[in-house]
N, C-alpha and C. Protein backbone atom coordinates (compact mmCIF):
# COMPACT_ATOMS: atom_id res chain seq x y z
N MET A 1 30.71 1.16 -4.68
CA MET A 1 30.18 2.38 -5.29
C MET A 1 28.51 2.10 -6.14
N ILE A 2 27.94 2.93 -5.97
CA ILE A 2 26.44 3.04 -6.25
C ILE A 2 26.66 3.59 -8.13
N GLU A 3 26.26 3.44 -8.65
CA GLU A 3 26.41 3.25 -9.79
C GLU A 3 25.10 4.45 -10.74
N ARG A 4 25.31 4.57 -11.89
CA ARG A 4 24.17 5.46 -12.54
C ARG A 4 23.28 4.56 -12.68
N ALA A 5 23.11 3.55 -12.95
CA ALA A 5 22.19 2.38 -13.43
C ALA A 5 21.70 2.08 -12.57
N ASP A 6 21.87 2.04 -11.09
CA ASP A 6 21.22 2.24 -9.76
C ASP A 6 20.12 3.08 -9.52
N ILE A 7 20.38 4.27 -9.70
CA ILE A 7 19.10 5.47 -9.99
C ILE A 7 18.54 5.42 -10.96
N SER A 8 18.78 5.03 -12.27
CA SER A 8 18.04 5.22 -13.57
C SER A 8 16.88 4.04 -13.05
N GLY A 9 17.33 2.64 -12.33
CA GLY A 9 16.53 1.94 -11.97
C GLY A 9 15.30 2.54 -10.81
N VAL A 10 15.83 3.27 -9.74
CA VAL A 10 14.95 3.64 -8.87
C VAL A 10 14.07 4.89 -9.53
N LEU A 11 14.33 5.35 -10.51
CA LEU A 11 13.81 6.20 -11.04
C LEU A 11 12.50 5.73 -12.25
N THR A 12 13.22 4.89 -12.86
CA THR A 12 12.40 3.50 -13.06
C THR A 12 11.22 3.55 -12.40
N GLN A 13 11.41 3.01 -11.40
CA GLN A 13 10.27 2.64 -10.79
C GLN A 13 9.34 3.70 -10.30
N ILE A 14 10.05 4.55 -9.85
CA ILE A 14 9.53 5.45 -8.93
C ILE A 14 7.81 6.29 -10.52
N ARG A 15 8.61 6.39 -11.49
CA ARG A 15 7.89 6.47 -12.67
C ARG A 15 6.94 5.63 -13.16
N SER A 16 7.25 4.23 -12.84
CA SER A 16 6.22 3.25 -13.17
C SER A 16 5.43 3.30 -12.07
N ALA A 17 5.36 3.47 -11.02
CA ALA A 17 4.72 4.05 -9.36
C ALA A 17 3.67 4.97 -9.99
N GLN A 18 4.07 6.31 -10.35
CA GLN A 18 3.31 7.12 -10.65
C GLN A 18 2.40 6.70 -11.60
N SER A 19 2.57 6.73 -12.70
CA SER A 19 1.77 6.03 -13.61
C SER A 19 0.98 5.20 -13.44
N GLN A 20 0.90 4.10 -12.84
CA GLN A 20 -0.19 3.98 -12.07
C GLN A 20 -1.28 4.04 -11.51
N ILE A 21 -0.61 5.26 -10.81
CA ILE A 21 -1.20 6.19 -9.60
C ILE A 21 -2.20 6.92 -10.80
N ASN A 22 -1.69 7.31 -11.53
CA ASN A 22 -2.66 8.52 -12.65
C ASN A 22 -3.46 7.33 -13.88
N HIS A 23 -2.65 6.07 -14.01
CA HIS A 23 -3.81 5.23 -15.06
C HIS A 23 -4.79 4.40 -14.02
N GLY A 24 -4.32 3.68 -12.91
CA GLY A 24 -5.10 2.95 -12.37
C GLY A 24 -6.33 3.10 -11.66
N MET A 25 -6.63 4.50 -11.10
CA MET A 25 -7.03 4.76 -10.27
C MET A 25 -7.53 6.35 -10.26
N ASN A 26 -8.94 6.60 -10.03
CA ASN A 26 -8.99 7.87 -9.84
C ASN A 26 -10.21 8.39 -8.59
N ALA A 27 -10.08 9.74 -8.44
CA ALA A 27 -10.88 9.97 -7.27
C ALA A 27 -12.05 9.17 -6.97
N SER A 28 -13.19 9.03 -7.98
CA SER A 28 -14.24 8.61 -7.47
C SER A 28 -14.46 7.30 -7.14
N GLN A 29 -12.91 6.50 -7.66
CA GLN A 29 -13.00 5.06 -7.14
C GLN A 29 -12.34 5.06 -5.52
N VAL A 30 -12.41 6.01 -5.11
CA VAL A 30 -11.89 5.91 -3.49
C VAL A 30 -12.51 6.84 -2.72
N GLY A 31 -13.57 7.34 -3.80
CA GLY A 31 -14.70 7.89 -2.89
C GLY A 31 -14.09 9.66 -2.58
N LEU A 32 -13.52 10.10 -3.11
CA LEU A 32 -12.63 11.54 -2.73
C LEU A 32 -12.93 12.40 -3.94
N SER A 33 -14.17 12.28 -4.73
CA SER A 33 -14.36 13.22 -5.83
C SER A 33 -14.76 14.40 -5.23
N PRO A 34 -15.65 14.84 -3.93
CA PRO A 34 -15.94 16.44 -3.62
C PRO A 34 -14.80 16.70 -3.33
N LEU A 35 -13.75 15.93 -2.62
CA LEU A 35 -12.78 16.33 -2.46
C LEU A 35 -11.41 17.08 -2.74
N VAL A 36 -11.56 16.45 -3.80
CA VAL A 36 -10.84 16.51 -5.27
C VAL A 36 -11.05 17.73 -6.40
N SER A 37 -11.92 17.53 -6.69
CA SER A 37 -12.83 18.66 -7.26
C SER A 37 -12.72 20.02 -6.36
N GLY A 38 -12.64 19.93 -5.09
CA GLY A 38 -12.53 21.22 -4.44
C GLY A 38 -11.30 21.95 -4.68
N LEU A 39 -10.56 20.89 -4.51
CA LEU A 39 -9.21 21.03 -4.53
C LEU A 39 -8.36 21.58 -5.69
N GLN A 40 -8.66 20.94 -7.19
CA GLN A 40 -8.94 21.72 -8.25
C GLN A 40 -9.15 23.12 -8.38
N GLU A 41 -10.54 23.04 -8.21
CA GLU A 41 -11.16 24.54 -8.26
C GLU A 41 -10.49 25.69 -7.44
N ASN A 42 -9.15 24.86 -6.32
CA ASN A 42 -9.16 26.38 -5.65
C ASN A 42 -9.93 26.74 -4.77
N SER A 43 -10.85 26.24 -4.54
CA SER A 43 -12.10 27.02 -3.99
C SER A 43 -11.86 26.93 -2.66
N ILE A 44 -12.02 27.92 -1.63
CA ILE A 44 -11.92 28.10 -0.37
C ILE A 44 -13.61 28.65 0.22
N ASN A 45 -13.94 27.76 0.87
CA ASN A 45 -14.91 28.53 1.80
C ASN A 45 -14.50 29.97 2.47
N SER A 46 -15.59 30.77 2.47
CA SER A 46 -15.21 32.05 3.58
C SER A 46 -15.97 31.62 4.95
N VAL A 47 -14.65 31.65 5.70
CA VAL A 47 -14.99 31.87 7.29
C VAL A 47 -14.92 32.86 7.93
N SER A 48 -15.34 33.38 8.60
CA SER A 48 -15.26 34.52 9.42
C SER A 48 -14.25 35.12 9.92
N GLY A 49 -13.30 35.39 9.83
CA GLY A 49 -11.94 35.63 10.93
C GLY A 49 -10.99 34.72 9.93
N VAL A 50 -11.25 34.46 8.75
CA VAL A 50 -9.89 34.23 7.93
C VAL A 50 -9.76 35.22 6.77
N SER A 51 -8.64 35.16 6.45
CA SER A 51 -8.31 35.93 5.09
C SER A 51 -8.20 34.89 4.05
N ALA A 52 -8.12 36.19 2.93
CA ALA A 52 -8.26 35.59 1.92
C ALA A 52 -7.14 33.95 1.13
N ALA A 53 -7.62 33.46 0.19
CA ALA A 53 -6.19 32.73 -0.44
C ALA A 53 -5.45 33.19 -0.74
N SER A 54 -5.50 34.60 -1.17
CA SER A 54 -4.38 35.26 -1.69
C SER A 54 -3.05 35.49 -1.18
N ASP A 55 -3.42 35.42 0.50
CA ASP A 55 -2.56 36.04 1.36
C ASP A 55 -1.21 34.66 1.78
N VAL A 56 -2.00 33.51 1.27
CA VAL A 56 -1.62 32.53 1.23
C VAL A 56 -0.31 31.96 0.28
N LYS A 57 0.91 31.47 1.10
CA LYS A 57 2.05 31.52 -0.29
C LYS A 57 1.64 30.12 -1.26
N GLU A 58 1.69 30.27 -1.98
CA GLU A 58 1.73 28.87 -2.80
C GLU A 58 2.43 27.71 -2.02
N VAL A 59 2.06 26.60 -2.18
CA VAL A 59 2.84 25.74 -1.86
C VAL A 59 3.30 24.72 -2.68
N PRO A 60 4.47 24.13 -3.08
CA PRO A 60 5.12 23.17 -4.36
C PRO A 60 4.51 22.26 -4.26
N SER A 61 3.85 21.41 -5.16
CA SER A 61 3.85 20.23 -5.28
C SER A 61 4.28 19.19 -5.07
N PHE A 62 3.68 17.82 -4.47
CA PHE A 62 4.45 17.15 -4.15
C PHE A 62 5.35 16.68 -5.21
N ALA A 63 4.46 16.48 -6.42
CA ALA A 63 5.05 15.57 -7.89
C ALA A 63 6.62 17.16 -8.00
N SER A 64 6.33 18.02 -7.42
CA SER A 64 7.56 18.80 -8.18
C SER A 64 8.92 19.09 -7.15
N MET A 65 8.31 18.48 -5.68
CA MET A 65 8.91 18.54 -4.51
C MET A 65 9.71 17.24 -4.64
N LEU A 66 9.29 16.16 -5.24
CA LEU A 66 9.96 14.65 -5.50
C LEU A 66 11.05 15.19 -6.79
N LYS A 67 10.84 15.48 -7.80
CA LYS A 67 11.68 16.04 -8.63
C LYS A 67 12.75 16.89 -8.24
N GLN A 68 12.40 17.73 -7.64
CA GLN A 68 13.22 18.38 -7.01
C GLN A 68 14.62 17.64 -6.28
N ALA A 69 14.15 16.95 -4.96
CA ALA A 69 14.68 15.88 -4.54
C ALA A 69 15.65 15.19 -5.13
N ILE A 70 14.82 14.23 -6.56
CA ILE A 70 15.67 13.35 -7.14
C ILE A 70 16.80 14.22 -7.93
N ASP A 71 16.48 15.72 -8.47
CA ASP A 71 17.27 16.25 -9.35
C ASP A 71 18.79 16.29 -8.11
N ASN A 72 18.52 16.92 -6.97
CA ASN A 72 19.35 16.95 -5.87
C ASN A 72 20.20 15.39 -5.77
N VAL A 73 20.31 14.45 -5.49
CA VAL A 73 20.98 13.32 -5.66
C VAL A 73 21.44 13.29 -6.90
N ASN A 74 20.92 13.32 -7.62
CA ASN A 74 21.61 12.97 -9.15
C ASN A 74 22.71 13.98 -9.79
N GLY A 75 22.70 15.22 -8.88
CA GLY A 75 23.55 16.38 -9.04
C GLY A 75 24.75 15.70 -7.90
N HIS A 76 24.43 15.15 -6.57
CA HIS A 76 25.14 14.88 -5.78
C HIS A 76 25.98 13.93 -6.55
N GLN A 77 25.25 12.71 -7.26
CA GLN A 77 26.05 11.47 -7.63
C GLN A 77 27.06 12.17 -8.93
N GLN A 78 26.71 13.18 -9.59
CA GLN A 78 27.55 13.59 -10.82
C GLN A 78 28.84 14.09 -10.09
N GLN A 79 28.29 14.97 -9.25
CA GLN A 79 29.76 15.98 -8.39
C GLN A 79 30.44 14.82 -8.12
N ALA A 80 30.27 13.67 -7.45
CA ALA A 80 31.01 12.94 -7.17
C ALA A 80 31.50 12.18 -7.92
N SER A 81 31.20 11.73 -9.23
CA SER A 81 31.58 11.12 -10.62
C SER A 81 32.73 12.19 -10.79
N ASP A 82 32.44 13.31 -11.06
CA ASP A 82 33.52 14.54 -11.51
C ASP A 82 34.91 14.54 -10.61
N LEU A 83 34.17 14.71 -9.40
CA LEU A 83 35.72 14.59 -8.60
C LEU A 83 36.55 13.24 -8.98
N ARG A 84 35.77 11.97 -9.11
CA ARG A 84 36.41 11.15 -8.71
C ARG A 84 37.25 10.82 -9.76
N THR A 85 37.14 11.63 -11.11
CA THR A 85 37.41 11.33 -12.17
C THR A 85 38.70 12.24 -12.42
N ARG A 86 38.56 13.35 -11.99
CA ARG A 86 39.42 14.51 -11.95
C ARG A 86 40.38 14.29 -11.43
N TYR A 87 40.31 13.30 -10.06
CA TYR A 87 41.47 12.84 -8.89
C TYR A 87 41.96 12.17 -9.66
N GLU A 88 41.28 11.04 -10.24
CA GLU A 88 41.96 9.92 -11.42
C GLU A 88 42.96 10.31 -12.27
N MET A 89 42.52 11.75 -12.83
CA MET A 89 43.74 11.98 -13.85
C MET A 89 44.51 12.97 -13.35
N GLY A 90 44.36 13.07 -12.22
CA GLY A 90 45.84 13.85 -11.96
C GLY A 90 45.66 15.38 -11.39
N ASP A 91 44.32 15.44 -11.40
CA ASP A 91 44.04 17.62 -11.24
C ASP A 91 44.58 17.39 -9.96
N PRO A 92 45.35 18.81 -9.53
CA PRO A 92 46.13 18.92 -8.54
C PRO A 92 45.00 19.53 -7.50
N ASP A 93 44.19 20.35 -8.10
CA ASP A 93 43.06 21.16 -7.14
C ASP A 93 42.02 20.27 -6.79
N VAL A 94 42.02 19.13 -6.77
CA VAL A 94 40.81 17.75 -6.12
C VAL A 94 41.99 16.55 -5.12
N ASP A 95 41.99 16.82 -4.12
CA ASP A 95 42.91 15.91 -2.74
C ASP A 95 41.79 14.79 -2.71
N ILE A 96 42.26 13.57 -1.91
CA ILE A 96 41.27 12.48 -2.02
C ILE A 96 40.39 12.74 -0.87
N VAL A 97 40.75 14.17 0.12
CA VAL A 97 39.54 14.20 1.03
C VAL A 97 38.38 14.48 1.06
N ASN A 98 38.40 15.36 -0.37
CA ASN A 98 37.29 15.97 -0.97
C ASN A 98 36.59 14.92 -2.00
N VAL A 99 36.92 14.16 -2.42
CA VAL A 99 36.92 13.29 -3.14
C VAL A 99 35.83 12.21 -2.50
N MET A 100 36.52 11.85 -1.40
CA MET A 100 35.81 10.58 -0.43
C MET A 100 34.36 11.54 0.22
N ILE A 101 34.50 12.81 0.53
CA ILE A 101 33.44 13.15 1.00
C ILE A 101 32.18 13.30 0.13
N SER A 102 32.82 13.65 -1.01
CA SER A 102 31.59 13.85 -1.82
C SER A 102 30.91 12.85 -1.79
N ALA A 103 31.77 11.51 -2.30
CA ALA A 103 31.18 10.15 -2.36
C ALA A 103 30.57 9.91 -1.34
N GLN A 104 30.19 9.89 0.09
CA GLN A 104 29.89 9.98 1.06
C GLN A 104 28.54 10.42 0.75
N LYS A 105 28.82 11.67 0.80
CA LYS A 105 26.80 12.76 0.50
C LYS A 105 26.10 11.58 -0.72
N SER A 106 27.19 11.67 -1.72
CA SER A 106 26.14 11.11 -2.95
C SER A 106 26.00 9.91 -2.13
N SER A 107 26.55 8.90 -1.79
CA SER A 107 25.93 7.67 -0.91
C SER A 107 24.89 8.20 -0.18
N VAL A 108 24.83 8.79 1.02
CA VAL A 108 24.00 8.96 2.00
C VAL A 108 22.36 9.26 0.89
N ALA A 109 22.84 10.16 0.48
CA ALA A 109 21.29 11.17 -0.47
C ALA A 109 20.95 9.81 -1.49
N PHE A 110 21.73 9.25 -1.98
CA PHE A 110 20.82 7.78 -2.62
C PHE A 110 20.04 7.09 -1.43
N GLU A 111 21.12 6.82 -0.65
CA GLU A 111 20.06 6.12 0.85
C GLU A 111 19.10 6.66 0.96
N ALA A 112 19.03 7.77 1.05
CA ALA A 112 17.63 8.56 1.69
C ALA A 112 16.79 8.62 0.77
N MET A 113 16.90 8.41 -0.44
CA MET A 113 15.92 8.61 -1.41
C MET A 113 15.25 7.42 -1.87
N SER A 114 16.39 6.06 -1.91
CA SER A 114 16.06 4.62 -2.22
C SER A 114 14.72 4.61 -0.57
N GLN A 115 14.96 4.75 0.51
CA GLN A 115 14.04 4.68 1.60
C GLN A 115 13.29 5.46 1.29
N VAL A 116 13.07 6.89 0.70
CA VAL A 116 11.77 7.25 0.14
C VAL A 116 10.86 6.76 -1.14
N ARG A 117 11.82 6.28 -1.50
CA ARG A 117 10.72 5.20 -2.84
C ARG A 117 10.58 3.86 -2.74
N THR A 118 10.77 3.39 -1.14
CA THR A 118 10.42 2.14 -0.93
C THR A 118 9.01 2.70 0.12
N ARG A 119 9.48 3.81 0.70
CA ARG A 119 8.16 3.63 1.45
C ARG A 119 7.21 4.09 1.06
N LEU A 120 7.10 5.16 -0.31
CA LEU A 120 6.35 5.59 -1.53
C LEU A 120 5.25 4.60 -1.72
N VAL A 121 6.46 3.43 -2.48
CA VAL A 121 5.71 2.17 -3.57
C VAL A 121 4.98 1.57 -2.15
N SER A 122 5.48 1.03 -0.88
CA SER A 122 4.59 0.15 0.15
C SER A 122 3.27 1.60 0.51
N ALA A 123 3.39 2.58 0.29
CA ALA A 123 2.22 2.99 1.24
C ALA A 123 1.38 2.83 -0.04
N TYR A 124 1.46 3.41 -1.28
CA TYR A 124 0.56 2.67 -2.77
C TYR A 124 0.31 1.31 -2.71
N GLN A 125 0.90 0.75 -2.46
CA GLN A 125 -0.05 -0.67 -2.35
C GLN A 125 -0.76 -0.89 -1.26
N GLU A 126 -0.45 0.00 0.38
CA GLU A 126 -1.26 -0.44 1.18
C GLU A 126 -2.58 0.22 0.78
N VAL A 127 -2.89 1.47 -0.13
CA VAL A 127 -4.12 2.08 -0.45
C VAL A 127 -4.62 0.99 -2.07
N MET A 128 -3.71 0.93 -2.58
CA MET A 128 -4.62 -0.11 -3.17
C MET A 128 -5.38 -1.63 -2.82
N ARG A 129 -4.83 -1.60 -1.54
CA ARG A 129 -5.05 -2.91 -0.97
C ARG A 129 -6.57 -2.52 -0.57
N MET A 130 -6.57 -1.47 0.05
CA MET A 130 -7.89 -0.63 0.88
C MET A 130 -9.44 -1.00 -0.20
N SER A 131 -9.95 -1.74 0.69
CA SER A 131 -11.30 -1.74 -0.03
C SER A 131 -12.31 -0.70 0.17
N ILE A 132 -13.60 -0.59 -0.85
CA ILE A 132 -13.80 0.40 -1.06
C ILE A 132 -15.21 0.46 -0.49
């Protein structure tokens, strides 16, 4: 079974990669200053036939989506652990089928998150190897 220490290790690696991105590189080093400044100001050039930016729904940031996904995986882990503990304590409302299903959901969610982390780290490493 996957332990909480495994999730903590993955979270630590993700936070480390995020810290390296935040402190190791800025937009001017990659040549993206004009693009980033345009995004930071939320400026949109007027084009005929295009509606104003206020008509567009706000898109959540990548960081918030990643945090939500990690929280979701953590929730699955906690639910599986809770059901396992309740079953072991003899709770009549919890049967082994629900415990096993919850454990499998937790395992699949953790494996998916691990794959995402691996892909993010490899993408970050590839960007860092790019010549400027």
